Amino acid sequence: MRKSLFAVASIVALAVAAPASAQSPMVLKFSHVVADNTPKGQAAIKFKEIAEKLLPGKVKVEVYPNSQLFGDAKEMEAVALGDVQFIAPSLSKFDKFTKKIQVFDLPFLFNDLAAVDRFQEGKAGQGLLKSMESKGFLGLAYWHNGMKQLSANKPLLVPADAKGLKFRIQASDILAAQFQALDATPQKLAFSEVYQALQVGTVDGQENTWSNIFSQKFYEVQKNITESNHGVIDYMVVVNAKWWNGLPKDIQAGLTTAMAEATKVNNDVAGKLNEEAKNKIEASGVSKIEQLTPEQRKQWVAAMKPVWAKFEGAIGKDLIDAAVASNETKTK
Ligand code: LMR
């Protein structure tokens, strides 16, 4: 009730202010939870630059990184309320809105980021951009980050090494099942809370990309990182569908072009930024990076893959099959 009264008050205030500010640019807020020096951080900055260049005087894009404006818990609600216009949550964070996007969380589903890209660009992936329309959200684009690595304060070379440890996870039931399959304990935590949780030992380990492990300094409080590549962290740029569909055509067209350009930049820099982050962690000597032998990797696959069967009904076999096929084919 308080919220709706506030919303009405805001609309009224805007309506009153409109004539005086007819010439001012539309202020568009882009909120995200990672650092600027990551694939998502760079793409958001690029989106701002191109949108403001294509729509001079018409839009002003404000980018808020590092959960400064909204963190994991609040960002979808903020889009729904119109408090922010663009967000790009990790694909693991749509669990509450649709189970279908959870396909991306299945462990050892994609061989690499190229396969993820083929799936996203194919019919099934493109369909997922619209899978939350009935809830009022529209996906404009996928942005890459990269493959996930496992970390803790002990070497994680075989699944038994994870037994009994507590791992921070994103808010995804599949990720919870993945760690339960290892006899480990999953703990859902917002991204902004992970460093401290690792530092004080509320959790023992976590899974993330090299760029996140580096930019959030997780490696400083984790002695061991295993290059497991067992899953993916990618994003969907999401807007309020009603707001987007109601935009003046010239503004929507300019923002669409800016989004396409920013997506290109994201996809070009993602691999490089993750590689650089890995090299910097290695050079720091603070945490040790472990590689898996083919035999050890087989053990992780065997331990985690039973999770697929548990979620097949909720996700849909067709989607899982399309994702698996993207490992093989160039186009779909
Ligand atoms: C996480 O919560 O671990 C990350 O996915 C955050 C992000 O947006 O990369």
Short mmCIF file of N, CA and C and ligand atoms in Angstrom, two decimals, residues 32-35 38-40 67 72 75 88-93 145 148 168-171 175 189-192 194 206-209 211-212 216 218 232-235, ligand 1:
data_model
loop_
_atom_site.label_atom_id
_atom_site.label_comp_id
_atom_site.label_asym_id
_atom_site.label_seq_id
_atom_site.Cartn_x
_atom_site.Cartn_y
_atom_site.Cartn_z
N HIS A 32 24.04 -2.33 -11.97
CA HIS A 32 24.54 -3.71 -11.96
C HIS A 32 25.43 -3.94 -10.74
N VAL A 33 25.85 -5.19 -10.54
CA VAL A 33 26.49 -5.53 -9.27
C VAL A 33 28.01 -5.74 -9.35
N VAL A 34 28.56 -5.73 -10.58
CA VAL A 34 29.99 -6.02 -10.69
C VAL A 34 30.81 -4.75 -10.87
N ALA A 35 32.14 -4.92 -10.97
CA ALA A 35 33.04 -3.78 -11.10
C ALA A 35 33.08 -3.30 -12.57
N THR A 38 35.09 -5.35 -15.74
CA THR A 38 34.60 -6.69 -16.04
C THR A 38 33.84 -6.61 -17.37
N PRO A 39 33.52 -7.75 -17.98
CA PRO A 39 32.79 -7.69 -19.26
C PRO A 39 31.47 -6.91 -19.15
N LYS A 40 30.71 -7.16 -18.09
CA LYS A 40 29.43 -6.44 -17.94
C LYS A 40 29.67 -4.96 -17.65
N SER A 67 26.69 -2.81 -7.16
CA SER A 67 25.50 -2.81 -6.28
C SER A 67 25.28 -1.47 -5.59
N ASP A 72 21.49 -7.57 -5.69
CA ASP A 72 20.75 -8.72 -6.23
C ASP A 72 19.30 -8.76 -5.76
N GLU A 75 16.96 -5.63 -7.47
CA GLU A 75 17.03 -5.01 -8.80
C GLU A 75 15.84 -5.31 -9.69
N ALA A 88 21.25 -6.04 -15.62
CA ALA A 88 21.76 -7.19 -16.37
C ALA A 88 22.15 -8.30 -15.39
N PRO A 89 21.15 -8.90 -14.75
CA PRO A 89 21.47 -9.94 -13.75
C PRO A 89 22.07 -11.19 -14.40
N SER A 90 22.82 -11.89 -13.62
CA SER A 90 23.32 -13.18 -14.07
C SER A 90 22.10 -14.08 -14.35
N LEU A 91 22.24 -14.96 -15.32
CA LEU A 91 21.12 -15.83 -15.73
C LEU A 91 20.65 -16.73 -14.60
N SER A 92 21.46 -16.88 -13.57
CA SER A 92 21.08 -17.71 -12.43
C SER A 92 20.05 -17.03 -11.54
N LYS A 93 19.86 -15.74 -11.75
CA LYS A 93 19.06 -14.97 -10.78
C LYS A 93 17.61 -14.76 -11.19
N ASN A 145 29.87 -13.33 -19.64
CA ASN A 145 31.00 -13.17 -18.73
C ASN A 145 31.92 -14.33 -19.06
N LYS A 148 32.68 -20.75 -15.05
CA LYS A 148 32.88 -20.66 -13.60
C LYS A 148 34.04 -21.54 -13.13
N ARG A 168 29.15 -20.49 -1.14
CA ARG A 168 28.21 -19.43 -1.52
C ARG A 168 27.72 -19.71 -2.94
N ILE A 169 26.39 -19.56 -3.11
CA ILE A 169 25.82 -19.68 -4.45
C ILE A 169 24.92 -18.48 -4.73
N GLN A 170 24.65 -18.27 -6.02
CA GLN A 170 23.64 -17.31 -6.42
C GLN A 170 22.27 -17.91 -6.10
N ALA A 171 21.23 -17.08 -6.18
CA ALA A 171 19.89 -17.55 -5.77
C ALA A 171 19.28 -18.48 -6.82
N LEU A 175 21.79 -24.52 -8.61
CA LEU A 175 23.13 -24.40 -8.02
C LEU A 175 23.14 -25.00 -6.62
N LEU A 189 23.64 -16.20 -1.29
CA LEU A 189 24.08 -14.90 -0.76
C LEU A 189 24.15 -13.90 -1.90
N ALA A 190 23.83 -12.65 -1.62
CA ALA A 190 23.97 -11.60 -2.63
C ALA A 190 25.45 -11.43 -2.97
N PHE A 191 25.70 -11.03 -4.20
CA PHE A 191 27.08 -10.89 -4.68
C PHE A 191 27.87 -9.91 -3.80
N SER A 192 27.22 -8.85 -3.36
CA SER A 192 27.93 -7.82 -2.58
C SER A 192 28.37 -8.34 -1.21
N VAL A 194 29.66 -11.49 -0.72
CA VAL A 194 30.50 -12.69 -0.83
C VAL A 194 31.90 -12.50 -0.23
N GLN A 206 33.36 -20.77 -3.05
CA GLN A 206 32.40 -20.15 -3.98
C GLN A 206 32.74 -20.59 -5.39
N GLU A 207 31.87 -20.23 -6.33
CA GLU A 207 32.13 -20.48 -7.75
C GLU A 207 31.90 -19.18 -8.50
N ASN A 208 32.84 -18.83 -9.39
CA ASN A 208 32.66 -17.61 -10.16
C ASN A 208 33.64 -17.56 -11.32
N THR A 209 33.50 -16.49 -12.12
CA THR A 209 34.41 -16.32 -13.26
C THR A 209 35.71 -15.68 -12.78
N SER A 211 37.10 -13.01 -13.91
CA SER A 211 37.00 -11.54 -13.79
C SER A 211 36.32 -11.14 -12.48
N ASN A 212 35.34 -11.92 -12.04
CA ASN A 212 34.71 -11.61 -10.75
C ASN A 212 35.62 -11.98 -9.58
N GLN A 216 36.62 -8.62 -7.47
CA GLN A 216 36.04 -8.54 -6.12
C GLN A 216 37.04 -8.99 -5.05
N PHE A 218 38.16 -11.90 -4.39
CA PHE A 218 37.87 -13.18 -3.72
C PHE A 218 39.16 -14.00 -3.57
N VAL A 232 28.49 -21.78 -16.42
CA VAL A 232 28.67 -20.48 -17.06
C VAL A 232 28.02 -19.38 -16.23
N ILE A 233 28.63 -18.20 -16.25
CA ILE A 233 27.96 -17.00 -15.73
C ILE A 233 27.83 -16.02 -16.89
N ASP A 234 26.61 -15.86 -17.36
CA ASP A 234 26.29 -14.89 -18.40
C ASP A 234 25.10 -14.07 -17.91
N TYR A 235 24.73 -13.08 -18.71
CA TYR A 235 23.71 -12.13 -18.26
C TYR A 235 22.59 -11.95 -19.27
C1 LMR B 1 27.41 -13.58 -8.76
O1 LMR B 1 26.43 -13.20 -8.10
O2 LMR B 1 28.20 -14.43 -8.37
C2 LMR B 1 27.72 -12.99 -10.11
O3 LMR B 1 27.00 -13.67 -11.04
C3 LMR B 1 27.50 -11.53 -10.18
C4 LMR B 1 27.57 -11.02 -11.58
O4 LMR B 1 26.70 -10.25 -11.94
O5 LMR B 1 28.50 -11.42 -12.30
#
